[in-house]
Short mmCIF file of C-alpha atoms in Angstrom, two decimals:
data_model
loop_
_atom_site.label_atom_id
_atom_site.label_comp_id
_atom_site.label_asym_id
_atom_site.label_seq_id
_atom_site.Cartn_x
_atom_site.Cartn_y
_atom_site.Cartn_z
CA UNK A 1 111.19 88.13 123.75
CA UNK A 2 114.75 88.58 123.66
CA UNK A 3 116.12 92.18 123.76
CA UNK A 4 118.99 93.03 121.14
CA UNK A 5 121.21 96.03 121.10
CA UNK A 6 124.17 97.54 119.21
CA UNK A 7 126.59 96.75 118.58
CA UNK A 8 125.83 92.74 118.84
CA UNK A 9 128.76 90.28 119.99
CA UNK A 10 129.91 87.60 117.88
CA UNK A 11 128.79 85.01 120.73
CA UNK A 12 125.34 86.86 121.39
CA UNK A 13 124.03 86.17 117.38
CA UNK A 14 125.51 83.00 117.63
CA UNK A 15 123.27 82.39 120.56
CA UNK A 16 120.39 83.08 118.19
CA UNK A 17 118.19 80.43 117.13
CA UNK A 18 115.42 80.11 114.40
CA UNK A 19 111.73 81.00 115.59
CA UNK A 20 113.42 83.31 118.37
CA UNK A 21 111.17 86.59 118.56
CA UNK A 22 113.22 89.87 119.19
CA UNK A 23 113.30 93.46 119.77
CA UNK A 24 116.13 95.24 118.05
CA UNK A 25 117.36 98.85 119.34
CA UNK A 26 120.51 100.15 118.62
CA UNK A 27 122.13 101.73 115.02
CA UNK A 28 121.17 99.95 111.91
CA UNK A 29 121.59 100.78 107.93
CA UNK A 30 119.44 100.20 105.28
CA UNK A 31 120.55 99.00 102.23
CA UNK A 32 119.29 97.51 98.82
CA UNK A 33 120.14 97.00 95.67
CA UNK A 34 122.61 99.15 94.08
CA UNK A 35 124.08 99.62 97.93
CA UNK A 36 124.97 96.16 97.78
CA UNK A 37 126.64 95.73 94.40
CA UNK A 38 128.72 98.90 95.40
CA UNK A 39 129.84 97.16 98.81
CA UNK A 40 130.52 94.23 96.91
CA UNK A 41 132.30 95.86 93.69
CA UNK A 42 134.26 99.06 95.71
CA UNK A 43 133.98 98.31 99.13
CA UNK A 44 133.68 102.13 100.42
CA UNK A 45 135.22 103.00 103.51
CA UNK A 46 132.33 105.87 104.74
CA UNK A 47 130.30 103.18 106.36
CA UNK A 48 132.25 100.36 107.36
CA UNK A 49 132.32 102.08 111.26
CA UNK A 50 128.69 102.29 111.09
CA UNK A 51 128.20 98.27 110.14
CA UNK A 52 130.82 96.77 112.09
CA UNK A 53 128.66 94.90 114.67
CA UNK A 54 125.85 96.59 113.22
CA UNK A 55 122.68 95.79 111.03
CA UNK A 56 121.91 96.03 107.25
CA UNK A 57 118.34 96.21 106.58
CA UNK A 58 116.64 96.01 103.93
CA UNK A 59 114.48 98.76 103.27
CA UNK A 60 113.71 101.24 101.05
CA UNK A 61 111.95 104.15 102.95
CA UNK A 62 109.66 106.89 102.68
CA UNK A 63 111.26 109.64 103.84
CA UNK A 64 110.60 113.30 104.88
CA UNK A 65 112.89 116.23 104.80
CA UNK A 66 111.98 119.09 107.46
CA UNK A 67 112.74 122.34 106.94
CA UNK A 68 115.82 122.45 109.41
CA UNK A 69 117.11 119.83 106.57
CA UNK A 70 116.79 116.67 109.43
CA UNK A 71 115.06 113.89 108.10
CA UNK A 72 112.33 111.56 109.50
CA UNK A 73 111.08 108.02 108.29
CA UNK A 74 107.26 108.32 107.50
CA UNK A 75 107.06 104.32 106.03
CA UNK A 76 109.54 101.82 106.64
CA UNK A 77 108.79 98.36 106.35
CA UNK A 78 111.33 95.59 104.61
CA UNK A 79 111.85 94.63 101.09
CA UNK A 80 112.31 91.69 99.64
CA UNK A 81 115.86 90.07 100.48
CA UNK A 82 116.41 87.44 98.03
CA UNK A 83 117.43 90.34 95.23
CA UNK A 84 121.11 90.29 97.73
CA UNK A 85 121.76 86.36 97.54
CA UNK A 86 124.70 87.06 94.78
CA UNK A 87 126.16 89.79 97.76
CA UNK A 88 125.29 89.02 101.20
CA UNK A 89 128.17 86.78 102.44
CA UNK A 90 130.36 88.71 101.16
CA UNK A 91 129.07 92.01 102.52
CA UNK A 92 128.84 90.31 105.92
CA UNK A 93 132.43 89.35 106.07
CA UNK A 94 133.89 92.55 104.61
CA UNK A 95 132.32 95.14 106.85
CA UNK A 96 131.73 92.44 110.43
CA UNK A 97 127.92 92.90 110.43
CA UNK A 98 126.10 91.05 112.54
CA UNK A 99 122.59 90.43 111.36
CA UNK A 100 120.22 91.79 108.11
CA UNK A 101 116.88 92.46 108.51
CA UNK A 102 114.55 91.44 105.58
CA UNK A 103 111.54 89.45 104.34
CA UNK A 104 111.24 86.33 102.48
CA UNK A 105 114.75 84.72 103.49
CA UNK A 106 117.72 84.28 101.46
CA UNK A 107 119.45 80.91 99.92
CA UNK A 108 122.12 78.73 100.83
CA UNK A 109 124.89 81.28 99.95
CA UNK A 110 123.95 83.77 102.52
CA UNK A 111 123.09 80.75 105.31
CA UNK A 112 126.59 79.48 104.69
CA UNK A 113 127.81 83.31 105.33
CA UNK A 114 125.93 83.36 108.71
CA UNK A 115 127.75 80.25 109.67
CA UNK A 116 131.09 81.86 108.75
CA UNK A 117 130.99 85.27 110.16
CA UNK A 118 128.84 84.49 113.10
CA UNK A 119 125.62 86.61 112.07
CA UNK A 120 121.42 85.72 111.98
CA UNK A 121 119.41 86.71 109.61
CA UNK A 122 115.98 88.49 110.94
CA UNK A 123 112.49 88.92 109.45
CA UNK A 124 110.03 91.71 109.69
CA UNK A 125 106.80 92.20 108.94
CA UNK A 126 106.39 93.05 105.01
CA UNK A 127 103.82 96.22 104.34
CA UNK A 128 104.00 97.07 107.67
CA UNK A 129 105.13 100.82 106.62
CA UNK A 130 103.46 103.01 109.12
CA UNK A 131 103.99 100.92 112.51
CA UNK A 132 107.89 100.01 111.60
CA UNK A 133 108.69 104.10 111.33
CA UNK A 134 107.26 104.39 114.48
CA UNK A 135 110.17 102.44 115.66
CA UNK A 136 112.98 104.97 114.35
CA UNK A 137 113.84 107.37 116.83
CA UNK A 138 116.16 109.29 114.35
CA UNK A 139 117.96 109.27 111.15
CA UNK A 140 121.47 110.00 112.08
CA UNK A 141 122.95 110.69 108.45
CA UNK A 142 122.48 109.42 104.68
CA UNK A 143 124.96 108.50 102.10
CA UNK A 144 124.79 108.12 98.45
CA UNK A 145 121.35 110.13 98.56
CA UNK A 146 121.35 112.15 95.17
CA UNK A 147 123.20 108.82 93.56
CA UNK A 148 121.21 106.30 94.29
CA UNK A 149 117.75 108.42 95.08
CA UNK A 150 115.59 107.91 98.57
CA UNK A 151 114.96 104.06 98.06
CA UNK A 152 118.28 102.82 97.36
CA UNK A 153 120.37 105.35 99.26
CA UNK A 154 122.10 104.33 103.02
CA UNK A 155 120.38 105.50 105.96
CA UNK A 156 121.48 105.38 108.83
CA UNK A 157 119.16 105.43 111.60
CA UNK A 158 118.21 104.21 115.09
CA UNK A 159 115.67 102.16 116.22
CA UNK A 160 113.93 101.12 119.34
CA UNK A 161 112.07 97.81 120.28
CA UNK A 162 111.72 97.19 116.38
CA UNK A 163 110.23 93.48 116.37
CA UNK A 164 111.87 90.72 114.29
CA UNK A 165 112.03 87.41 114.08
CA UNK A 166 114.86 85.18 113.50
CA UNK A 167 114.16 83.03 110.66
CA UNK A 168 117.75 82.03 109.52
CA UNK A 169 120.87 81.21 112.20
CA UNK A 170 124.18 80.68 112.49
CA UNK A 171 124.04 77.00 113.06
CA UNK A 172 122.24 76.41 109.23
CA UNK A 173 119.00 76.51 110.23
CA UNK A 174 116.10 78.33 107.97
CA UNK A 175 112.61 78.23 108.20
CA UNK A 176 112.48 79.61 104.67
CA UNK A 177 113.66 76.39 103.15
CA UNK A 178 111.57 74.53 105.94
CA UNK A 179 108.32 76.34 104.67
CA UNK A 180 109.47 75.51 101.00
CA UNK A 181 110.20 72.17 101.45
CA UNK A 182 107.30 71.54 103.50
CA UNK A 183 104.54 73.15 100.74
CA UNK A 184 106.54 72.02 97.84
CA UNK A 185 105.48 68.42 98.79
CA UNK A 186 102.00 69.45 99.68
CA UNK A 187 101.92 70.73 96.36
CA UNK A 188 102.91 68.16 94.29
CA UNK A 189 100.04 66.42 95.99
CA UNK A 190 97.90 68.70 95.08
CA UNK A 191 98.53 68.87 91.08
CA UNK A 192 98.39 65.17 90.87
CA UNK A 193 94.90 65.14 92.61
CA UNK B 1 85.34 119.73 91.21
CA UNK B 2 88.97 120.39 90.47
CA UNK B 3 90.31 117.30 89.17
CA UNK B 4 93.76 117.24 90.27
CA UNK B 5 93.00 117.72 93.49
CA UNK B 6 91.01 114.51 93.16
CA UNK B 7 93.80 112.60 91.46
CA UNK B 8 96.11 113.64 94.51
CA UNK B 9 92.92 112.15 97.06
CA UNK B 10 92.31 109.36 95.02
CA UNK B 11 96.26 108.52 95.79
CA UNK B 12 95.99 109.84 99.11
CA UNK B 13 93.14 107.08 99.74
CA UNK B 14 95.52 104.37 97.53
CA UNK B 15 98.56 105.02 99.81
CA UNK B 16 96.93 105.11 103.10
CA UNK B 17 93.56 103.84 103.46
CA UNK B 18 92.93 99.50 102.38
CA UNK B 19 90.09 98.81 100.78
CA UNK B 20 87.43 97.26 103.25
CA UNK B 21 86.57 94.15 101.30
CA UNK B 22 90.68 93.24 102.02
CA UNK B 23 90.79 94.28 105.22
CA UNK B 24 87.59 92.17 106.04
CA UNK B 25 89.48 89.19 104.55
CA UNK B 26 92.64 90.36 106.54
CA UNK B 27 91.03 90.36 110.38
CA UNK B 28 88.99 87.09 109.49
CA UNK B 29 92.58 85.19 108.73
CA UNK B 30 93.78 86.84 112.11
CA UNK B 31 91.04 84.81 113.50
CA UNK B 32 91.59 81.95 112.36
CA UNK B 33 95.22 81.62 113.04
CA UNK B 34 96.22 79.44 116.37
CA UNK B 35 96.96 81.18 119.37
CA UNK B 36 100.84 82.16 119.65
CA UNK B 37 101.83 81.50 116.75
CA UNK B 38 103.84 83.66 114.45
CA UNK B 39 101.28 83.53 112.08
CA UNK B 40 98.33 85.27 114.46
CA UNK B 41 101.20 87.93 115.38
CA UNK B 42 101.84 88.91 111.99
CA UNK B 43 98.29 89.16 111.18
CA UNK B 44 98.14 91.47 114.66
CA UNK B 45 100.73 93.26 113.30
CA UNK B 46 98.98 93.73 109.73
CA UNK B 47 96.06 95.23 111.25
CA UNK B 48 97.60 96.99 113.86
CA UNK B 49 99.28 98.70 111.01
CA UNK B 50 96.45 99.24 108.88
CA UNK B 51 94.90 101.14 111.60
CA UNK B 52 97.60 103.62 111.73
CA UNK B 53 98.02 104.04 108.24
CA UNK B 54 94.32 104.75 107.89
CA UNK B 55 94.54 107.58 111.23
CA UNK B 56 98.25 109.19 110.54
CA UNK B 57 97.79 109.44 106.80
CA UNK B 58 100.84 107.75 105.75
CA UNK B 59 101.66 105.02 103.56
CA UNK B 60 100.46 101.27 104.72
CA UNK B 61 103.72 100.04 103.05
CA UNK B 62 106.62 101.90 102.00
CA UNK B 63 106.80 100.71 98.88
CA UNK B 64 104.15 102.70 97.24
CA UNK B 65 104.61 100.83 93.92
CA UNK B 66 104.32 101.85 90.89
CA UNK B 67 101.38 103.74 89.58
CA UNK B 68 98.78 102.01 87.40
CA UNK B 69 95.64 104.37 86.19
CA UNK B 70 92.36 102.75 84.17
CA UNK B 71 90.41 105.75 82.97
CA UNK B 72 86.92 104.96 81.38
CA UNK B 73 85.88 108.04 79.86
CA UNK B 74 83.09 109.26 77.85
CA UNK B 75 83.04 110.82 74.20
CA UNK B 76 84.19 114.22 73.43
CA UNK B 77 87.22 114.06 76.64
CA UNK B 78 90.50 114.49 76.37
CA UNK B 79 93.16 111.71 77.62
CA UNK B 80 95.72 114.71 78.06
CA UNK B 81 93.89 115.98 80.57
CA UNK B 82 94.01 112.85 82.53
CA UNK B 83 97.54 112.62 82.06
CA UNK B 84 98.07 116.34 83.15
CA UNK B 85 96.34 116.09 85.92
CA UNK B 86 97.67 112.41 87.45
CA UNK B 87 101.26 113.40 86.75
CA UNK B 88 100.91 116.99 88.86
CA UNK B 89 98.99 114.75 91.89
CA UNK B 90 102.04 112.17 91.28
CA UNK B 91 104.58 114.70 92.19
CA UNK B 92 102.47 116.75 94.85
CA UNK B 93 101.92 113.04 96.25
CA UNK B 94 105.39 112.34 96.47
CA UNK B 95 106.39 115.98 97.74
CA UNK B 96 103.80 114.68 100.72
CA UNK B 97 105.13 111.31 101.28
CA UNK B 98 101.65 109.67 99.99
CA UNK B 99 104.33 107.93 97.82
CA UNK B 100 108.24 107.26 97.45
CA UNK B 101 109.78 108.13 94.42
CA UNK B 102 109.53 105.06 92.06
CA UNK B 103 110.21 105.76 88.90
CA UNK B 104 114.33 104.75 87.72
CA UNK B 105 116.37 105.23 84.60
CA UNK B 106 116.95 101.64 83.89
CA UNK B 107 120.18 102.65 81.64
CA UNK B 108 121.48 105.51 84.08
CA UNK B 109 120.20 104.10 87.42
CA UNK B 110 118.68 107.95 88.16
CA UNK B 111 115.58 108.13 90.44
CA UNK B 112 113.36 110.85 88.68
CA UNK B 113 112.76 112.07 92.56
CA UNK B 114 109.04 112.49 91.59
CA UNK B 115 107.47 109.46 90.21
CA UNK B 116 107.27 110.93 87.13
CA UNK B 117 109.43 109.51 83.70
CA UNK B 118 108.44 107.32 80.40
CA UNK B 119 105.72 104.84 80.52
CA UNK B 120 105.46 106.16 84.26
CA UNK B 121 102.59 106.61 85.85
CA UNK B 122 101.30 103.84 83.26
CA UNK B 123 97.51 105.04 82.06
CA UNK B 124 95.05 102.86 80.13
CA UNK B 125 92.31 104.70 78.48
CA UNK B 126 89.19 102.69 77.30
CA UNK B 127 86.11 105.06 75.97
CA UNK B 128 82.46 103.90 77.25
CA UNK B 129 79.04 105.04 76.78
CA UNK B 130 78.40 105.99 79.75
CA UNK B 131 78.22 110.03 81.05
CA UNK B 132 80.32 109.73 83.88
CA UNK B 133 84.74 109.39 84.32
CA UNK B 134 85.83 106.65 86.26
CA UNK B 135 89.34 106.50 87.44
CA UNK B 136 90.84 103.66 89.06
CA UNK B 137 94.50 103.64 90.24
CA UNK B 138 96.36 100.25 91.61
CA UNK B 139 99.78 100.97 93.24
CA UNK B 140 101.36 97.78 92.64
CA UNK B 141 104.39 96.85 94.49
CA UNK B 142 107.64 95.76 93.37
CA UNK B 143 108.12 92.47 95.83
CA UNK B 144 105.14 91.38 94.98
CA UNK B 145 105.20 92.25 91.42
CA UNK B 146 108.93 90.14 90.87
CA UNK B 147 106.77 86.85 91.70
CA UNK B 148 104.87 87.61 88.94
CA UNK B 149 105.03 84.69 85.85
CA UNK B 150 103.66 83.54 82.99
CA UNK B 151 103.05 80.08 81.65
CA UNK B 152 103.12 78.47 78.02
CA UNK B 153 101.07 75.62 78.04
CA UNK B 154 101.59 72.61 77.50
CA UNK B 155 104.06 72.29 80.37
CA UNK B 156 106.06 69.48 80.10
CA UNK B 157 107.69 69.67 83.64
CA UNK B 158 104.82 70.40 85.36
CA UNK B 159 102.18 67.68 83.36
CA UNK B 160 99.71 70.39 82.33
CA UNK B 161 97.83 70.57 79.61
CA UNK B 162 95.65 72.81 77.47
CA UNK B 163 92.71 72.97 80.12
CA UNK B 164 91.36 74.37 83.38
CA UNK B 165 93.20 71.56 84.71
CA UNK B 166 96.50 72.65 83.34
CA UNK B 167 95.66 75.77 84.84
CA UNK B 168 95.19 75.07 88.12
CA UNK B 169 98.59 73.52 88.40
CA UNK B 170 100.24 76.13 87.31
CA UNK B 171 98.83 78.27 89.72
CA UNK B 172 99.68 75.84 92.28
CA UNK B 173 103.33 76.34 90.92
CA UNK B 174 103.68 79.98 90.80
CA UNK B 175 102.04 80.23 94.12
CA UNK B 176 104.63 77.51 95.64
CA UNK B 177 107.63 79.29 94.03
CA UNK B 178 105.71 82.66 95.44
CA UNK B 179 106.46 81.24 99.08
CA UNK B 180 106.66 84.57 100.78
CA UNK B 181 108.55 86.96 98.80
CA UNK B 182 105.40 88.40 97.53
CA UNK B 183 104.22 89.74 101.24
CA UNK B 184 101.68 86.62 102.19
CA UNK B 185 99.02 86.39 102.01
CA UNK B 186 98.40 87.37 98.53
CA UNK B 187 95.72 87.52 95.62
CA UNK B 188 96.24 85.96 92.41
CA UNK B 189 95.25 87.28 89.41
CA UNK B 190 95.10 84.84 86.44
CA UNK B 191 94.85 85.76 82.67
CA UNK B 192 93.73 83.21 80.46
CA UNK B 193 94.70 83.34 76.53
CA UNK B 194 95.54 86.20 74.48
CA UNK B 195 98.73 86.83 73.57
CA UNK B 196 102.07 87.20 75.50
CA UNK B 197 101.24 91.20 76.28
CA UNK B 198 97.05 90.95 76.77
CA UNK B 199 97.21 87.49 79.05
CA UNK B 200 99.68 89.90 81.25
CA UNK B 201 97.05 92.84 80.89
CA UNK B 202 94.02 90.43 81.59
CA UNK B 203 95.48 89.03 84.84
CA UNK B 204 96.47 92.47 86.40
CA UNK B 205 92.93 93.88 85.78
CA UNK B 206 90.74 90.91 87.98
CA UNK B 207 92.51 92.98 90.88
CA UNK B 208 89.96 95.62 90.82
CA UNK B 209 87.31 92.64 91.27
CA UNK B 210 86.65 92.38 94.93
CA UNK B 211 87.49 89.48 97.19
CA UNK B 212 84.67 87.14 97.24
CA UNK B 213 82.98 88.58 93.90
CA UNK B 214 82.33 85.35 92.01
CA UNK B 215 83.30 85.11 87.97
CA UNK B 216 80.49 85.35 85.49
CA UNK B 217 82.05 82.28 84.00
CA UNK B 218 80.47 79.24 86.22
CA UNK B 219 83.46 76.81 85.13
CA UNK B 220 85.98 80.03 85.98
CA UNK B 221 83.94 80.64 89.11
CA UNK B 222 84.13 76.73 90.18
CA UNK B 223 88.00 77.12 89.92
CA UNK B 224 88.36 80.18 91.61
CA UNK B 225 86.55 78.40 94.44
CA UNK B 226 88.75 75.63 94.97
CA UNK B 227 92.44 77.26 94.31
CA UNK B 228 91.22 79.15 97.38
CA UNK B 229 90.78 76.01 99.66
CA UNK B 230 93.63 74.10 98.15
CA UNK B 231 96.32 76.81 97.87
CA UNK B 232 96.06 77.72 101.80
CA UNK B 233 96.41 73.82 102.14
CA UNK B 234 100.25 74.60 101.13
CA UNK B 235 100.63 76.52 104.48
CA UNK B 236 102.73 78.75 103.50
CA UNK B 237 101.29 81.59 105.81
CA UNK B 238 101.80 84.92 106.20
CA UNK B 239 105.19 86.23 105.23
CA UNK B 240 106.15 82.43 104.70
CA UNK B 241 106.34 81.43 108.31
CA UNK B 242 103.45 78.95 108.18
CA UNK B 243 100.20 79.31 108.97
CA UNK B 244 96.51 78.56 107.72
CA UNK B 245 96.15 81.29 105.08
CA UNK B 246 98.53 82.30 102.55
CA UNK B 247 96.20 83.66 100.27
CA UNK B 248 92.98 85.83 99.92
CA UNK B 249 91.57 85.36 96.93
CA UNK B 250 91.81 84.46 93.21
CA UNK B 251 90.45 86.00 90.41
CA UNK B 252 90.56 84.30 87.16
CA UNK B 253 89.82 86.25 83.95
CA UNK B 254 89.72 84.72 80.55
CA UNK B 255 90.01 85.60 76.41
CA UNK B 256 90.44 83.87 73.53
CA UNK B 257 93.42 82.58 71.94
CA UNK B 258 95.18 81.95 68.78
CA UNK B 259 95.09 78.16 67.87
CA UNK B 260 98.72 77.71 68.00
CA UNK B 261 99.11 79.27 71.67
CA UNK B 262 97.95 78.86 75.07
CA UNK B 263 98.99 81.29 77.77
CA UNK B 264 98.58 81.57 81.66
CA UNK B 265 99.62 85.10 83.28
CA UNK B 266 99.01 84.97 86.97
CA UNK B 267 99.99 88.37 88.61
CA UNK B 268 100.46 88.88 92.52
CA UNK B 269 99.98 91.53 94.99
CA UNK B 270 100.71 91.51 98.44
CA UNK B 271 98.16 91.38 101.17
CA UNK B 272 98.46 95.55 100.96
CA UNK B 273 96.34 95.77 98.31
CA UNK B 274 95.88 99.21 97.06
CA UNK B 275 93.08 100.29 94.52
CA UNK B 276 91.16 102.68 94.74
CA UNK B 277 87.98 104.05 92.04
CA UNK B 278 86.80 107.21 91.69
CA UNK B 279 83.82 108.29 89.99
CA UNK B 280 83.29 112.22 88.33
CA UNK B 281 79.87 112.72 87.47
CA UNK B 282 79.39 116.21 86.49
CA UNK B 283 80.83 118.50 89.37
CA UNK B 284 80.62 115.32 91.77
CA UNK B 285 83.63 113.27 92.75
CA UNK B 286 83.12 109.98 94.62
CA UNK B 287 85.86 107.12 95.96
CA UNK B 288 85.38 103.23 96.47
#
């Protein structure tokens, strides 16, 4: 298990290689879909200090608002990522970040942005809601809340130990497109049987 | 019995508690899975999380999905009362974070804040002759729901024809293209004929059949059998990293179809299945 903190190093996510299990703690930000066409189509300053060397992930919480107005995550788990494949290079390069936590794996535009900004992409486990919060230890602020609404807006929060696995790297490897490749024969077995 | 208070447990239960016959199917993959592999940790994971869910109260996924209410009902009641009474749980559900606000303005991009807004929750109403209400609820997902597809056959690309065996290759397909953006493993539900709308309609409802329930149809219930065998034989695993089961179950419903047209809808959840039934007979108020 290999222990990750913020903000990573350009030569530490490098290092990273595909099937490599880790435990993320450290500041990350969670953003989706109209998050990303924003970063992509304005590029807003407010949280370019908060990615650079950071984390995006991809997650669209259920969140609870206490009465002294702090927030706390109640269900947490990652969305599908292949929704950002038109943005995620792009967002990488802009704002420095140095890994995005989804599920499912993204195509060949977003591994060819990992090579180029030096950055891994890492996979959680999908539904797990109620055992991912468990790894926030705060939400430190939130922008674009009434805008976008709880789902879509940018938190920014802090984990500890939250597992991952890297399933994309720097040096072009992916086991999504392994996987597909893989069952896409197995499958065209299978129809002509 | 006050019935919005049981339309806020009944999505209570939906939100935070998975149906047993899922989770049964759920710890027996964790079993068989290899030793070390990322496939047996996700499934520990899965459960692990289930468990919590289940204790704590809160959501097994954070997408709570959108809501999706069958009401049977018997003659002389009033949908509007339904309706009333699932869109005040809906918002006391979301003010308790049983759910996340789902429901967006597709022109202005506005969350509602409260689940509530047109078409949403989405209610089906279907008289019977029976005395009692039953209410089932689905909270379907929107990962799981974007791998969703339909199929005109014939299908030239894919070399099916207007039979069960065009069928089963397009399931093979849609589970392939599937891989693991849906949240593996998944069920497949598969609507046979009708039109466009109804063969959409047909494939969401086999949800609410449990896991292992056979078809009535023998030739349905045949097929059914083996897409389960030969669509873990893609390997596709949990969340797509590999592994021995990347689905659950598949329930195929059928209805005719007009002469001219031949459609497949196959509809996917993700392996956090939530449905939940209630039952109102008189002042009583049970959940399955």
């Amino acid at each position: 298990m290999i222990k990750l903190k913020t903000p990573i190093s350009e030569e530490t996510a490098r290092s990273l290689k595909v099937g490599d299990e880790v435990l993320l703690t450290g500041t990350i930000v969670t953003a989706r879909d109209a998050a990303h066409k924003l970063m992509v189509e304005e590029k807003p300053d407010f949280i370019r200090e908060h990615l650079f060397g950071s984390v995006i992930y991809h997650c669209g919480p259920v969140v609870k608002k206490d009465a002294d107005g702090t927030y706390s995550f109640v269900a947490a788990g990652p969305t599908t990522s292949s929704r950002e494949e038109p943005y995620q290079a792009d967002v990488m390069e802009e704002y420095k970040v140095r890994a995005v936590i989804g599920k499912g794996g993204m195509g060949p535009k977003t591994a060819d942005g990992l090579k180029k900004t030096g950055a891994v992409y890492l996979h959680a486990v999908g539904g797990a809601g109620s055992l991912i919060a468990k790894k926030v230890t705060s939400v430190d602020t939130v922008y674009k809340l009434e805008e976008f609404g709880t789902p879509e807006a940018f938190w920014v929060i802090q984990v500890e130990d939250f597992p991952c696995v890297v399933t994309m790297d720097s040096h072009g490897g992916s086991l999504h497109k392994d996987i597909m490749e893989m069952s896409g024969s197995i499958a065209k077995e299978l129809m002509e049987k | 019995m006050e019935l919005k208070n049981a339309m806020l447990e009944l999505l209570r239960r939906a939100s935070t508690d998975l149906a047993p016959d899922v989770e049964k199917a759920i710890r027996q993959a964790h079993k068989n899975e290899d030793e070390g592999t990322s496939a047996k940790n996700v499934f520990g994971t899965i459960i692990e999380n289930i468990e919590l869910a289940r204790k704590a109260s809160t959501p097994l996924c954070q997408d709570t999905g959108s809501i999706i209410c069958y009401v049977d009902f018997p003659v002389g009641e009033s949908e509007k009362k339904y309706r009333e009474a699932l869109e005040w749980a809906a918002i006391e559900a979301t003010k308790l974070q049983y759910l996340r606000p789902n429901a967006v303005d597709p022109i202005t991009g506005k969350n509602t804040g409260n689940n509530i807004g047109i078409n949403a929750p989405y209610m089906h109403f279907h008289q019977w002759d029976k005395p009692e209400v039953r209410v089932r609820v689905m909270l379907k997902g929107g990962g799981s729901e974007n791998v969703g597809t339909q199929y005109r056959l014939p299908d030239a690309a894919l070399k099916a024809g207007r039979d069960l065996k065009g069928v089963r290759k397009v399931i093979i397909d849609a589970v392939h293209k599937a891989q693991g953006y849906g949240c593996a493993p998944g069920i497949i539900g598969v609507g046979i004929g009708g039109d466009r709308v109804t063969s959409y309609a047909l494939s969401k409802e086999q949800f609410f059949r449990a896991l292992g329930e056979k078809s009535d149809n023998p030739e349905l219930a045949k097929l059914e059998e083996s897409l389960l065998d030969d669509l873990n034989k893609l390997k596709i695993g949990p969340m797509g990293f590999g592994g021995k089961t990347t689905v659950l179950g598949v329930n195929i419903g059928l209805q005719h179809r007009h002469p001219a047209t031949y459609y497949v809808a196959i509809s996917y959840t993700c392996w956090a299945y939530r449905r939940k039934t209630m039952i109102i007979k008189g002042s009583e108020v049970s959940y399955d």
